[in-house]
Coordinates of C-alpha atoms and ligand atoms in Angstrom, one line a residue:
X205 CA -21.9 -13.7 5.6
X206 CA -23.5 -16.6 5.8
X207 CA -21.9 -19.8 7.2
X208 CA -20.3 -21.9 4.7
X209 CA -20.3 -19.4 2.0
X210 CA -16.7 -19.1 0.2
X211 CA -15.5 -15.5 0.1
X212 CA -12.7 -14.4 -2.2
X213 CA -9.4 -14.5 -0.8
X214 CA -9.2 -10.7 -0.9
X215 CA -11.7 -10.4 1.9
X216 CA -10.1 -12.6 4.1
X217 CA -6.9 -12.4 3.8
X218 CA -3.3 -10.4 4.4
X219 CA -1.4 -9.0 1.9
X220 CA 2.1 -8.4 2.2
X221 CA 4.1 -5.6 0.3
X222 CA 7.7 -5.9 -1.0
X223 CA 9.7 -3.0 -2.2
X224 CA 11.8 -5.0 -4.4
X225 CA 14.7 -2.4 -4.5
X226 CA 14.9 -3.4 -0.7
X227 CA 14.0 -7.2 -0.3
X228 CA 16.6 -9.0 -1.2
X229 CA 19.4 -8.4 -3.5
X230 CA 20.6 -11.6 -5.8
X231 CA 23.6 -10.2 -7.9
X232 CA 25.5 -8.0 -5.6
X233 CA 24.8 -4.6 -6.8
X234 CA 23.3 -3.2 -3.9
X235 CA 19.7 -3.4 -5.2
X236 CA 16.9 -5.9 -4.3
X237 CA 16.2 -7.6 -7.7
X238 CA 13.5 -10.5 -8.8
X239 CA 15.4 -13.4 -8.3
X240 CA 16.2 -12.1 -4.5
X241 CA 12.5 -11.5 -4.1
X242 CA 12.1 -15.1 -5.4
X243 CA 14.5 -16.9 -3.2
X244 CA 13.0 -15.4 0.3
X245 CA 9.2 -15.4 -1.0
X246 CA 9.2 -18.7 1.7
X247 CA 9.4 -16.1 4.1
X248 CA 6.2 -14.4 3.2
X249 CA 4.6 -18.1 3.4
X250 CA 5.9 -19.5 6.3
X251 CA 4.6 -16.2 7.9
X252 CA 1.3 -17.0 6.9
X253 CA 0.2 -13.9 4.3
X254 CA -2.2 -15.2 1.7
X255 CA -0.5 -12.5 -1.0
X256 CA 1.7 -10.6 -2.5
X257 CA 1.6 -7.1 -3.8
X258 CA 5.1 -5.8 -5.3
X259 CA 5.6 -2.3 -5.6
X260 CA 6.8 -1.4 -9.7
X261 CA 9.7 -3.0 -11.1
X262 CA 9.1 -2.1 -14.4
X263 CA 11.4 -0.8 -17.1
X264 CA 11.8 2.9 -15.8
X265 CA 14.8 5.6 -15.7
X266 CA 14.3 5.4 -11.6
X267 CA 13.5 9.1 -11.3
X268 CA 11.0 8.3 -8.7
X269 CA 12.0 4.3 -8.1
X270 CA 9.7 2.5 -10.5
X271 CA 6.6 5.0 -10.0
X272 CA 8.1 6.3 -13.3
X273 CA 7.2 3.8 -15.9
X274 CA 8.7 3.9 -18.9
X275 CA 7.5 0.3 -20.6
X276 CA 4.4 -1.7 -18.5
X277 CA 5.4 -4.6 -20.6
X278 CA 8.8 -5.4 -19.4
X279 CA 11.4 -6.0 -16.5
X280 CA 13.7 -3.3 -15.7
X281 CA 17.3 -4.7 -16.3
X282 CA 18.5 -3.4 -12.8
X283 CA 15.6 -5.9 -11.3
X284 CA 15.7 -8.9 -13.5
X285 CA 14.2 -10.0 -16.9
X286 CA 10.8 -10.9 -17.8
X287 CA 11.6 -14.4 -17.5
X288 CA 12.0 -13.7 -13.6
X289 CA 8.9 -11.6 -13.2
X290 CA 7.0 -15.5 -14.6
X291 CA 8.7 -17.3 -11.8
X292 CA 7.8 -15.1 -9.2
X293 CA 4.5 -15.7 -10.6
X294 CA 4.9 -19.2 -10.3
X295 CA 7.1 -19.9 -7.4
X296 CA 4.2 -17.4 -5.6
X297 CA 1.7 -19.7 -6.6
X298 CA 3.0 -22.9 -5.9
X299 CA 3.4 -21.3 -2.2
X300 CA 0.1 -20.6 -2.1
X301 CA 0.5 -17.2 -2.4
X302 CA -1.7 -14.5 -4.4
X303 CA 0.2 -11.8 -6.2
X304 CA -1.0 -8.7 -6.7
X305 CA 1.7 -6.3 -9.4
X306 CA 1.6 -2.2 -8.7
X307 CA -0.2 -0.9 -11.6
X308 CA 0.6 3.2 -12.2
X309 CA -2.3 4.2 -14.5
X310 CA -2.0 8.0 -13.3
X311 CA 1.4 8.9 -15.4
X312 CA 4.3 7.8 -16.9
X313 CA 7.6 8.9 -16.9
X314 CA 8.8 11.0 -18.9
X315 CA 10.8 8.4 -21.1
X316 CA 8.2 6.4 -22.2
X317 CA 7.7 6.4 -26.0
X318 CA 4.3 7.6 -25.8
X319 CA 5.8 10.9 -24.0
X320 CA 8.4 11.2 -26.2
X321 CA 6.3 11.1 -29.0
X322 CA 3.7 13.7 -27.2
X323 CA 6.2 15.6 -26.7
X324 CA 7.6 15.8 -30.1
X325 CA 4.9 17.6 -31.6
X326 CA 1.4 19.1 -30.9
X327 CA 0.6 17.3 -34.1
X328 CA 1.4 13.6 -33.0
X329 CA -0.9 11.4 -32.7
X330 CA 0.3 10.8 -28.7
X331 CA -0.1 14.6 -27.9
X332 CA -3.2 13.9 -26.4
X333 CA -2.6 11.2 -24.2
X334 CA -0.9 13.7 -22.2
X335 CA -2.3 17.1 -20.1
X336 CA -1.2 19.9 -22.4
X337 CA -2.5 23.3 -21.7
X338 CA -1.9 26.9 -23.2
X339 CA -0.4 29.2 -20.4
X340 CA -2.6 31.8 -18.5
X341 CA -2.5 35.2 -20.8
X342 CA 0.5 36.5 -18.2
X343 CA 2.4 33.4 -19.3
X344 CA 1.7 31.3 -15.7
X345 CA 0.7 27.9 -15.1
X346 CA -3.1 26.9 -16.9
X347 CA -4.1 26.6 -13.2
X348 CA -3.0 26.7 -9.4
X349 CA -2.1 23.0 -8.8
X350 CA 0.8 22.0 -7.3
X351 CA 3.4 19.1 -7.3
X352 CA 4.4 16.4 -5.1
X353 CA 7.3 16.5 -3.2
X354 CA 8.2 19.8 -4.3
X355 CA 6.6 22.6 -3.3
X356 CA 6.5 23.6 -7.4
X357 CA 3.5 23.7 -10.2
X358 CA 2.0 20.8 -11.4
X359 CA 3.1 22.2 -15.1
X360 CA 6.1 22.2 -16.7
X361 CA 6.7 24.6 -19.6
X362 CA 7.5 22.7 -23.2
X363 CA 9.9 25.4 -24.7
X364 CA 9.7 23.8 -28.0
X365 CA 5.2 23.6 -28.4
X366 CA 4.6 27.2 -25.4
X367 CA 2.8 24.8 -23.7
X368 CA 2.8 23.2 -20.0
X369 CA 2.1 19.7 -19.6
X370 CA 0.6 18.4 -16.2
X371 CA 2.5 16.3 -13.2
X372 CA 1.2 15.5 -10.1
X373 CA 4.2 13.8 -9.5
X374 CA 8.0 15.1 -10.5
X375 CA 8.5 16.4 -14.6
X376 CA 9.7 13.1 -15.2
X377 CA 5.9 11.7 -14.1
X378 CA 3.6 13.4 -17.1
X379 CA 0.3 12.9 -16.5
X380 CA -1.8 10.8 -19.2
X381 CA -5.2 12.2 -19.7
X382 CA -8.1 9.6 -19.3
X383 CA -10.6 11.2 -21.2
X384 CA -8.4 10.0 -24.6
X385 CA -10.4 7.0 -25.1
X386 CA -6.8 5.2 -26.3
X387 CA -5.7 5.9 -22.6
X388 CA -7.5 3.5 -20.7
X389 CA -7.8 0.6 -23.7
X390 CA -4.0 0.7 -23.3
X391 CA -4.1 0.3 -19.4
X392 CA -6.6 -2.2 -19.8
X393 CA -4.2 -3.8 -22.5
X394 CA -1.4 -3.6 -20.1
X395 CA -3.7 -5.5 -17.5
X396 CA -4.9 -7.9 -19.5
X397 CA -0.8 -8.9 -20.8
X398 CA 0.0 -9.4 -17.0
X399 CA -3.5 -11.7 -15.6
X400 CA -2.4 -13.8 -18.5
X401 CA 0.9 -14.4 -17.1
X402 CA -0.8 -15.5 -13.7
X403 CA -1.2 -12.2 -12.0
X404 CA -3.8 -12.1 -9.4
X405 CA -4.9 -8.5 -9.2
X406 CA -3.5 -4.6 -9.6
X407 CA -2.4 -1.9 -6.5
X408 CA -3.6 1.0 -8.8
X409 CA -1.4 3.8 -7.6
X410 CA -3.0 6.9 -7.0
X411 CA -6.7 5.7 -8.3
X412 CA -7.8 9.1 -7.1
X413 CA -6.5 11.0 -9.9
X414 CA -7.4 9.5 -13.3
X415 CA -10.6 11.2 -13.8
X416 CA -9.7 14.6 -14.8
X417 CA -11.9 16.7 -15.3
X418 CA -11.1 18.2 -18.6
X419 CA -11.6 21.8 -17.6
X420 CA -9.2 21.2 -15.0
X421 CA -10.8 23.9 -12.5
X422 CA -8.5 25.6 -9.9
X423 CA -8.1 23.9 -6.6
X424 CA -10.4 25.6 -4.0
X425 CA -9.0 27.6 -1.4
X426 CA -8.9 25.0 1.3
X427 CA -7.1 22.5 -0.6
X428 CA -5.1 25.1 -3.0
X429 CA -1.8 25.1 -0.5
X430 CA -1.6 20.8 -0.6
X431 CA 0.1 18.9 -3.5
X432 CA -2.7 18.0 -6.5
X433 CA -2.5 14.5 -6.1
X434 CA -4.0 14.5 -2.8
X435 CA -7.4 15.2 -3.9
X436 CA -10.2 13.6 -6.1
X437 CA -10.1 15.8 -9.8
X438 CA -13.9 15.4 -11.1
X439 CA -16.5 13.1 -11.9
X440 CA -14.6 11.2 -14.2
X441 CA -12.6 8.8 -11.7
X442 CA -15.7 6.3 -10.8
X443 CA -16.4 5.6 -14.5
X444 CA -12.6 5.1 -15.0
X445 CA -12.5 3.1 -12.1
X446 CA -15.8 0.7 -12.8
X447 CA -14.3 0.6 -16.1
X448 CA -10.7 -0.8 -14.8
X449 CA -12.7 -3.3 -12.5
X450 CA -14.8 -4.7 -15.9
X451 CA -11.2 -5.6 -16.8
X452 CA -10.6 -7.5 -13.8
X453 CA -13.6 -9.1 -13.9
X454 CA -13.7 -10.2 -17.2
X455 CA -10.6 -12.3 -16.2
X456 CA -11.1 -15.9 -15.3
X457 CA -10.6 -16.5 -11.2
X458 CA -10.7 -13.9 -9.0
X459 CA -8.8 -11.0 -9.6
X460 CA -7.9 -8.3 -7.0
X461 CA -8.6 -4.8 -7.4
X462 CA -7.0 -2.5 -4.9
X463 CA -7.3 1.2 -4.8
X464 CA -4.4 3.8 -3.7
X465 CA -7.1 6.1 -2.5
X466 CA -5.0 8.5 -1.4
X467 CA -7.5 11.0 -0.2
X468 CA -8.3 11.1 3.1
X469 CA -12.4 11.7 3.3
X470 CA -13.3 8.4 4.1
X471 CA -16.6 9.0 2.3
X472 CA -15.0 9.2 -1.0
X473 CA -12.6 6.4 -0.1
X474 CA -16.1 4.2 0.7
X475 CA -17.8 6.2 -2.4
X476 CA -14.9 4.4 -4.8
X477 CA -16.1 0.7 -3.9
X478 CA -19.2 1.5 -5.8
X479 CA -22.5 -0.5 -5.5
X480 CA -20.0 -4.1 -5.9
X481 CA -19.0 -2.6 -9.4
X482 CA -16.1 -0.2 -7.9
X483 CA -12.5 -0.8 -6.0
X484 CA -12.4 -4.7 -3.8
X485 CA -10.5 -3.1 -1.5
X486 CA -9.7 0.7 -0.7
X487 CA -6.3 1.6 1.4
X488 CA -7.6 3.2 4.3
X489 CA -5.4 6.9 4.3
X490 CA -7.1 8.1 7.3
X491 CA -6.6 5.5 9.8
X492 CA -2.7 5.3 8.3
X493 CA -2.3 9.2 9.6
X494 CA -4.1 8.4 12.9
X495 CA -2.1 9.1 16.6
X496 CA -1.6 6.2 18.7
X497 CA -4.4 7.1 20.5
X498 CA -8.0 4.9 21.6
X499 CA -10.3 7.7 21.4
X500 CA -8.7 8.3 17.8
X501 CA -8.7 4.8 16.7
X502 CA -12.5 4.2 17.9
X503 CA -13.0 7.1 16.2
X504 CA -11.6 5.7 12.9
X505 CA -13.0 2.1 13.4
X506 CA -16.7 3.6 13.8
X507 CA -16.5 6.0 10.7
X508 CA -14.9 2.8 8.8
X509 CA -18.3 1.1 9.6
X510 CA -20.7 3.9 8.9
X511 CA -19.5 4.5 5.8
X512 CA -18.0 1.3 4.0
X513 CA -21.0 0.1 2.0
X514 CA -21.9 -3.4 2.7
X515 CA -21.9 -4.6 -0.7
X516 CA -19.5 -2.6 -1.8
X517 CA -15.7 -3.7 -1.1
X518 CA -14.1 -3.1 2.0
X519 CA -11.3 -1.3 3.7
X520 CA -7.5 -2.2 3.4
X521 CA -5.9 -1.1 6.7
X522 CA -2.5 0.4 6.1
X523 CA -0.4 1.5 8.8
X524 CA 2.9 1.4 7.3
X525 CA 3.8 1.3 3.6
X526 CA 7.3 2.6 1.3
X527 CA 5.4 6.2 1.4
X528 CA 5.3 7.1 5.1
X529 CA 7.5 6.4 8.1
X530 CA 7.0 3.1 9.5
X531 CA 4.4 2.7 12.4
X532 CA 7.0 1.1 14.3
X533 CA 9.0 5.0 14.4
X534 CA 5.7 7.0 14.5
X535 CA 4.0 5.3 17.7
X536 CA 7.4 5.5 18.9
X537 CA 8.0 2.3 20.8
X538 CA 8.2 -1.3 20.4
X539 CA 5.0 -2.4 22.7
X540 CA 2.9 0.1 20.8
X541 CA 4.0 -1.4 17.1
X542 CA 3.3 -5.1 19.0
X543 CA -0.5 -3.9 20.1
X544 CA -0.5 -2.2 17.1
X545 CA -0.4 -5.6 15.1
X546 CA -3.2 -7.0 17.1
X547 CA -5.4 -4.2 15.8
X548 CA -4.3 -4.4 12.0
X549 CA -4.7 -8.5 12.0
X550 CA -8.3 -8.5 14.1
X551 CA -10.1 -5.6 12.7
X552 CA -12.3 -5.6 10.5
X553 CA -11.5 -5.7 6.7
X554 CA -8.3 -6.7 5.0
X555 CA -4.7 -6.0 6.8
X556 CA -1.5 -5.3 4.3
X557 CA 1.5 -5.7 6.6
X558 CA 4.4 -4.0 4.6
X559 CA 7.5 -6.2 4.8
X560 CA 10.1 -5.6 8.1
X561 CA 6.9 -4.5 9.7
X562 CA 7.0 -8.2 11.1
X563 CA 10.5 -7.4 12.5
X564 CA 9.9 -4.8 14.4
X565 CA 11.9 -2.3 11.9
X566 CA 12.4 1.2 12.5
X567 CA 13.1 3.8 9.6
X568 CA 16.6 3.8 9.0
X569 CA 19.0 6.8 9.6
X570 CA 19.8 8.3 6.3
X571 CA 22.3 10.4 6.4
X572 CA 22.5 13.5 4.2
X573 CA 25.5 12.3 1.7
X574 CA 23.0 9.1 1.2
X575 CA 19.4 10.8 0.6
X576 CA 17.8 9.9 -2.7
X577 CA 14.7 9.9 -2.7
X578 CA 13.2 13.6 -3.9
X579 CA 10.0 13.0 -1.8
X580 CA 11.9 12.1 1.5
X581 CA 10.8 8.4 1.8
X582 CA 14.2 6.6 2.5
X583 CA 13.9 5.7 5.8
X584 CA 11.0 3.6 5.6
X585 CA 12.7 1.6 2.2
X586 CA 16.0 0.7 4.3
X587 CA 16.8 -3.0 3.4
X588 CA 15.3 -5.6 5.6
X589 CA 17.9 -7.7 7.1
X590 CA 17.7 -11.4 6.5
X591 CA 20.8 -12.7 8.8
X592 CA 23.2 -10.9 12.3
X593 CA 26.5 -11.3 10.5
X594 CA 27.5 -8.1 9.0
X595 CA 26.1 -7.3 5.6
X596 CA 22.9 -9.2 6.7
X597 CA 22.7 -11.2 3.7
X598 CA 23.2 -8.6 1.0
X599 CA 25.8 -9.4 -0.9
X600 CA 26.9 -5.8 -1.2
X601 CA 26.5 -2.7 0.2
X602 CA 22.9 -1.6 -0.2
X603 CA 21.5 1.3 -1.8
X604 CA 20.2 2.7 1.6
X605 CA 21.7 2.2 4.8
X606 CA 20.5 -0.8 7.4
X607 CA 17.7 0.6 9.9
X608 CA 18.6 0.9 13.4
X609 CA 19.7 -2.8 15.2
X610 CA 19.5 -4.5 12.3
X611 CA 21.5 -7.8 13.8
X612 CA 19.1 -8.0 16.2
X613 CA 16.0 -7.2 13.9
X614 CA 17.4 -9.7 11.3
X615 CA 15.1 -12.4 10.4
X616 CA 17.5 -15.0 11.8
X617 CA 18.0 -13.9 15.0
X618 CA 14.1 -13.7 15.5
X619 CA 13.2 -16.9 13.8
X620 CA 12.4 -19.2 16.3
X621 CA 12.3 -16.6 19.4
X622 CA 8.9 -17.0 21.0
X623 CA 9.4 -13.3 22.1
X624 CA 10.1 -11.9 18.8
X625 CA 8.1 -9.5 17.0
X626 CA 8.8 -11.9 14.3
X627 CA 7.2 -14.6 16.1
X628 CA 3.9 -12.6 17.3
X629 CA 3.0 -11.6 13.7
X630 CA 3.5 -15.2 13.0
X631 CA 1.0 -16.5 15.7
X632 CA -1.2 -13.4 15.1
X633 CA -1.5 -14.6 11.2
X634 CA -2.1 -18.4 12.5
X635 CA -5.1 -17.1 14.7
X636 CA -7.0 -15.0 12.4
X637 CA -6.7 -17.8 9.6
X638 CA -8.1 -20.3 12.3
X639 CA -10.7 -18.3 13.7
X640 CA -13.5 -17.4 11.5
X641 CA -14.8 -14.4 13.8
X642 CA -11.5 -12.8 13.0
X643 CA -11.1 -13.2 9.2
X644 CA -14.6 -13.0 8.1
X645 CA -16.5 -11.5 11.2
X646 CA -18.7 -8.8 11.5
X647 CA -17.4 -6.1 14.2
X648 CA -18.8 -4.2 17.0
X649 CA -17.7 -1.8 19.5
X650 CA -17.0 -1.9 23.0
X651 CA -17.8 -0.1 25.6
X652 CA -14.5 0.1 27.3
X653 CA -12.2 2.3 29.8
X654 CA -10.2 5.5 28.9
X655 CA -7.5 4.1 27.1
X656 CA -8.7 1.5 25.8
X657 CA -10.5 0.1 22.3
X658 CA -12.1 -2.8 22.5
X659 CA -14.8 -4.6 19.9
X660 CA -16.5 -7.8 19.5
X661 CA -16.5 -10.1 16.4
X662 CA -18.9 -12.4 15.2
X663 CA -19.1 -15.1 12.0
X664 CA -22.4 -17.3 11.4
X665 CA -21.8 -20.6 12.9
X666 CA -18.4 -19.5 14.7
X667 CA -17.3 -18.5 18.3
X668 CA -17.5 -14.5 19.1
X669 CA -14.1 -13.0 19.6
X670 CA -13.5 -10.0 21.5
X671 CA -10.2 -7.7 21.2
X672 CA -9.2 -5.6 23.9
X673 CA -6.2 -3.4 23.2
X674 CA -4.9 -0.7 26.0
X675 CA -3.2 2.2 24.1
X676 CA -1.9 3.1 27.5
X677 CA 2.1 3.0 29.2
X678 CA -0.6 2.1 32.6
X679 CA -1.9 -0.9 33.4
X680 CA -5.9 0.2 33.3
X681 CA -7.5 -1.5 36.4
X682 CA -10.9 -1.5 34.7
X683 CA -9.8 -3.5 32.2
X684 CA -10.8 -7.4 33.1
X685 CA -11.9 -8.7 29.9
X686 CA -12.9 -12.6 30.8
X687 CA -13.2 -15.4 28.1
X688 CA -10.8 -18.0 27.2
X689 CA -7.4 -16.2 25.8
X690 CA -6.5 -16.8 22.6
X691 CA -3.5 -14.8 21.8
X692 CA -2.3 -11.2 21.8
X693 CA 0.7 -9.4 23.3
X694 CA 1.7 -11.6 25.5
X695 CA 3.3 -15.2 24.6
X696 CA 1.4 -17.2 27.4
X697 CA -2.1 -16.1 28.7
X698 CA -2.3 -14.0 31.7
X699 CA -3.7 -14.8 35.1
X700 CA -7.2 -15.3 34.8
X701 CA -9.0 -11.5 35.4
X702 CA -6.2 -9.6 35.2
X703 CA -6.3 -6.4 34.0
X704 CA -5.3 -5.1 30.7
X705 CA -1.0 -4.6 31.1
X706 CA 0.9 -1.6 30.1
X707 CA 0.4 -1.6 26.1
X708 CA -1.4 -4.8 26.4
X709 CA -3.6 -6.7 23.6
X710 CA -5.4 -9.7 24.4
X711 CA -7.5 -11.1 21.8
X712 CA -10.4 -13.8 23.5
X713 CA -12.9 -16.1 23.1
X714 CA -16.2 -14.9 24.6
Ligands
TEU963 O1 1.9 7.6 -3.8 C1 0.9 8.6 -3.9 C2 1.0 9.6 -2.8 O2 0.0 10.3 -2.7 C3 2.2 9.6 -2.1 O3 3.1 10.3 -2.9 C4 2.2 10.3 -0.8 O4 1.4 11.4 -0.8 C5 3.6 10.8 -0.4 O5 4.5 9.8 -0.8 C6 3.7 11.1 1.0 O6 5.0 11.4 1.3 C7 2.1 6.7 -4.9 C8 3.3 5.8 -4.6 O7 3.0 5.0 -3.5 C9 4.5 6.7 -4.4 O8 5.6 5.9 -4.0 C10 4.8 7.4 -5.7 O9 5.9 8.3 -5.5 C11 3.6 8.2 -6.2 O10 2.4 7.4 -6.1 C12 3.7 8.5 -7.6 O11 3.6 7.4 -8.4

């Protein structure tokens, strides 16, 4: 990009993700709620993200936490009022903060009145919103998808009508049917009620699978085993998708929008960005399911630049979210998850950090009397702990049990600890908005040893940066990046030519 030129915030920035069920809990019940979320957003700031994206906290009968919306116009009582959802809005704002609202176009659940009414006859006028299908002649499923989280049909059989209607997701999760043309004018409705509130741009959850194609063809033999909503379902989704970002765009400012591409061909992820007219930003699924491993990650970084278009969008790195177990618990230890957030914040493209990433949080324990959610998630949505003393600064016992050393993972006993994973994503975020290379560079790769990733970036007018990140539990002795240390693992720069240290990141000046 050329020097000077002002790029939207979404391609420089860091987006943070709350769970509000596990943020911060303002009345007691055990539940994060709005007004929590509002009173600890100065966390979020003072850490340095640029914006907010909320996962759903919408009215909805909880079946799958919020993902099952049963009104896109309103609060849900158990997370606050309308009224609260503004000053979030608001108080994000005058922060400086970006806020970006989880937008579930796929489905609904299975309480919303445009279900119920669907559901009531095959003559309503809502039928069709929804995937209904006859039964194959020996009375099975229309076809051989299958469900999430359950390894179940996609269909569910309507006793009253003889006829299944689709979900990707749980029963309660119907899919609507995109090719009704009232479908997306009332998504687009739904967007348009929340930018003029003050929102700054839509997560669209599982992007992938609005464009249905309406023969809805059996899954092919390769993919036929996996759940349905893992895979792209016909031509229809980059219409739907241009059409959702004419929405966005015909909003004043700049709004966001940011894919769920949950697919994981990064050619269709890049595909989905369009020629400028698709997706800002895609989450990147195939790096988020990457080993800890260089070759791997060099591997991932290189495809990522072959294949995002240049005037397209770009990628949103993921590598830990409320779907997934944290990277923190996959990598396995707390040096990897500290190199790993030198890699997320200096890549290229735009990091989301999901929140109690920054503390170093491992998935909780969950013990089988306290599991709840159908599609195994709860470790990774434990509550994040805001102070030592017991009950960390919930009010009540939360829905999910603490993660693992939560009094020393608290927020308060890492605030203000140079050492503290805390305190390295805090520097880390300071950097990259101080250094151009790193928030608006282009990136190259490295030759480096085994081991070891390592890539150069360069801005217009701005000082090259180089990354050097050993993926190693050995010091690698061929390792002796020079240049004038800027940050990294470390909290004070190394001796001058040392080599790269046991899981050691050192970001430079060169
Ligand atoms: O997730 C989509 C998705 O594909 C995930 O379900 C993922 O495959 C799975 O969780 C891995 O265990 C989105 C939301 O992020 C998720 O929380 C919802 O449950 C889902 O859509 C349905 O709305």
């Amino acid at each position: 990009m050329p020097h000077g030129t002002a790029l939207p915030w979404w391609v420089t920035g860091v987006a943070y993700q709350i769970y509000p069920r596990s943020f911060a809990d303002s009345d007691g019940d055990g539940v994060g709620d709005l007004r929590g979320l509002v009173a600890h957003l100065d966390h979020v700031a003072d850490l340095g993200a640029d914006a907010v994206w909320v996962s759903p906290f919408f009215r909805s009968p909880m079946a799958d936490f919020g993902y099952d919306v049963a009104d896109f116009r309103d609060v849900d009582p158990l997370f606050g009022t309308l009224a609260d959802a503004d000053d979030l809005i608001s108080r994000a704002h005058e922060l400086g903060l970006r806020v970006v609202f989880d937008l579930v176009p796929n489905h609904t659940s299975s309480e919303h009145p445009w279900f119920r009414a669907a559901r009531s006859s095959p003559r309503d006028p809502h039928r069709d919103w929804y995937v209904w299908r006859d039964p194959r002649p020996d009375g099975s499923p229309p076809n051989n998808w299958r469900a999430a989280f359950a390894d179940e049909p996609a269909w569910t059989l309507d006793p009253a009508s003889g006829q299944y209607y689709l979900h990707l997701f749980l029963p309660e999760q119907p899919d609507l049917d995109w090719n009704h043309p009232s479908v997306p004018a009332e998504i687009a409705g739904v967007m348009e009620f929340w930018m003029a509130r003050g929102v700054d741009g839509f997560r669209c959850d599982v992007i992938h699978c609005i464009g249905k194609d309406p023969e809805l063809p059996d899954a092919p033999d390769d993919l036929a085993g996996l759940p349905a909503c893992l895979f792209d379902h016909g031509p229809g989704t980059m219409e739907q998708i241009r059409f959702l970002r004419r929405v966005v765009d015909g909003a004043p400012g700049e709004r966001l929008l940011l894919g769920e591409t949950y697919v994981f061909d990064r050619e269709r992820i890049a595909g989905y960005l369009g020629d400028g007219d698709g997706l800002h930003l895609g989450f990147d699924i195939p790096a988020l399911h990457a080993p800890w491993d260089a070759a791997a990650w060099r591997a991932e970084v290189a495809s990522a630049l072959e294949l995002y278009p240049p005037r397209g969008g770009q990628p949103a790195w993921v590598l830990s979210n409320h779907d997934v177990p944290r990277h923190r618990t996959r990598y396995g230890t707390e040096a990897r998850a500290r190199a790993a957030a030198v890699l997320l914040l200096t890549v290229w493209g735009t990091p989301t950090v999901y929140a109690g990433e920054e503390l170093g949080l491992e998935d909780a324990e969950v013990p089988p009397d306290r599991v709840v959610d159908p599609g195994g998630r709860d470790g990774c949505r434990a509550p994040l702990p805001w102070r030592r003393a017991a009950g960390h600064g919930w009010p009540a016992e939360p829905w999910l049990p603490f993660p693992p050393d939560a009094r020393a993972r608290s927020v308060e006993a890492q605030r203000d600890d140079p050492a503290s994973m805390l305190e390295h994503y805090r520097r880390l975020l300071r950097l990259r908005r101080a250094t151009p290379a790193l928030h608006r560079g282009d990136l190259r790769l490295l030759d480096a040893p085994d081991g070891v990733l390592a890539y150069r970036r360069t801005a217009d007018g701005a000082d090259p940066v180089e990354v050097w990140i050993n993926f190693t539990e050995q010091e690698v002795a061929g390792a002796r990046p020079v240049g004038k240390w800027l940050g990294g693992t470390r909290v004070g720069p190394p001796e001058a030519g040392s080599p790269l240290g046991p899981d050691e990141a050192r970001i430079l000046s060169a």
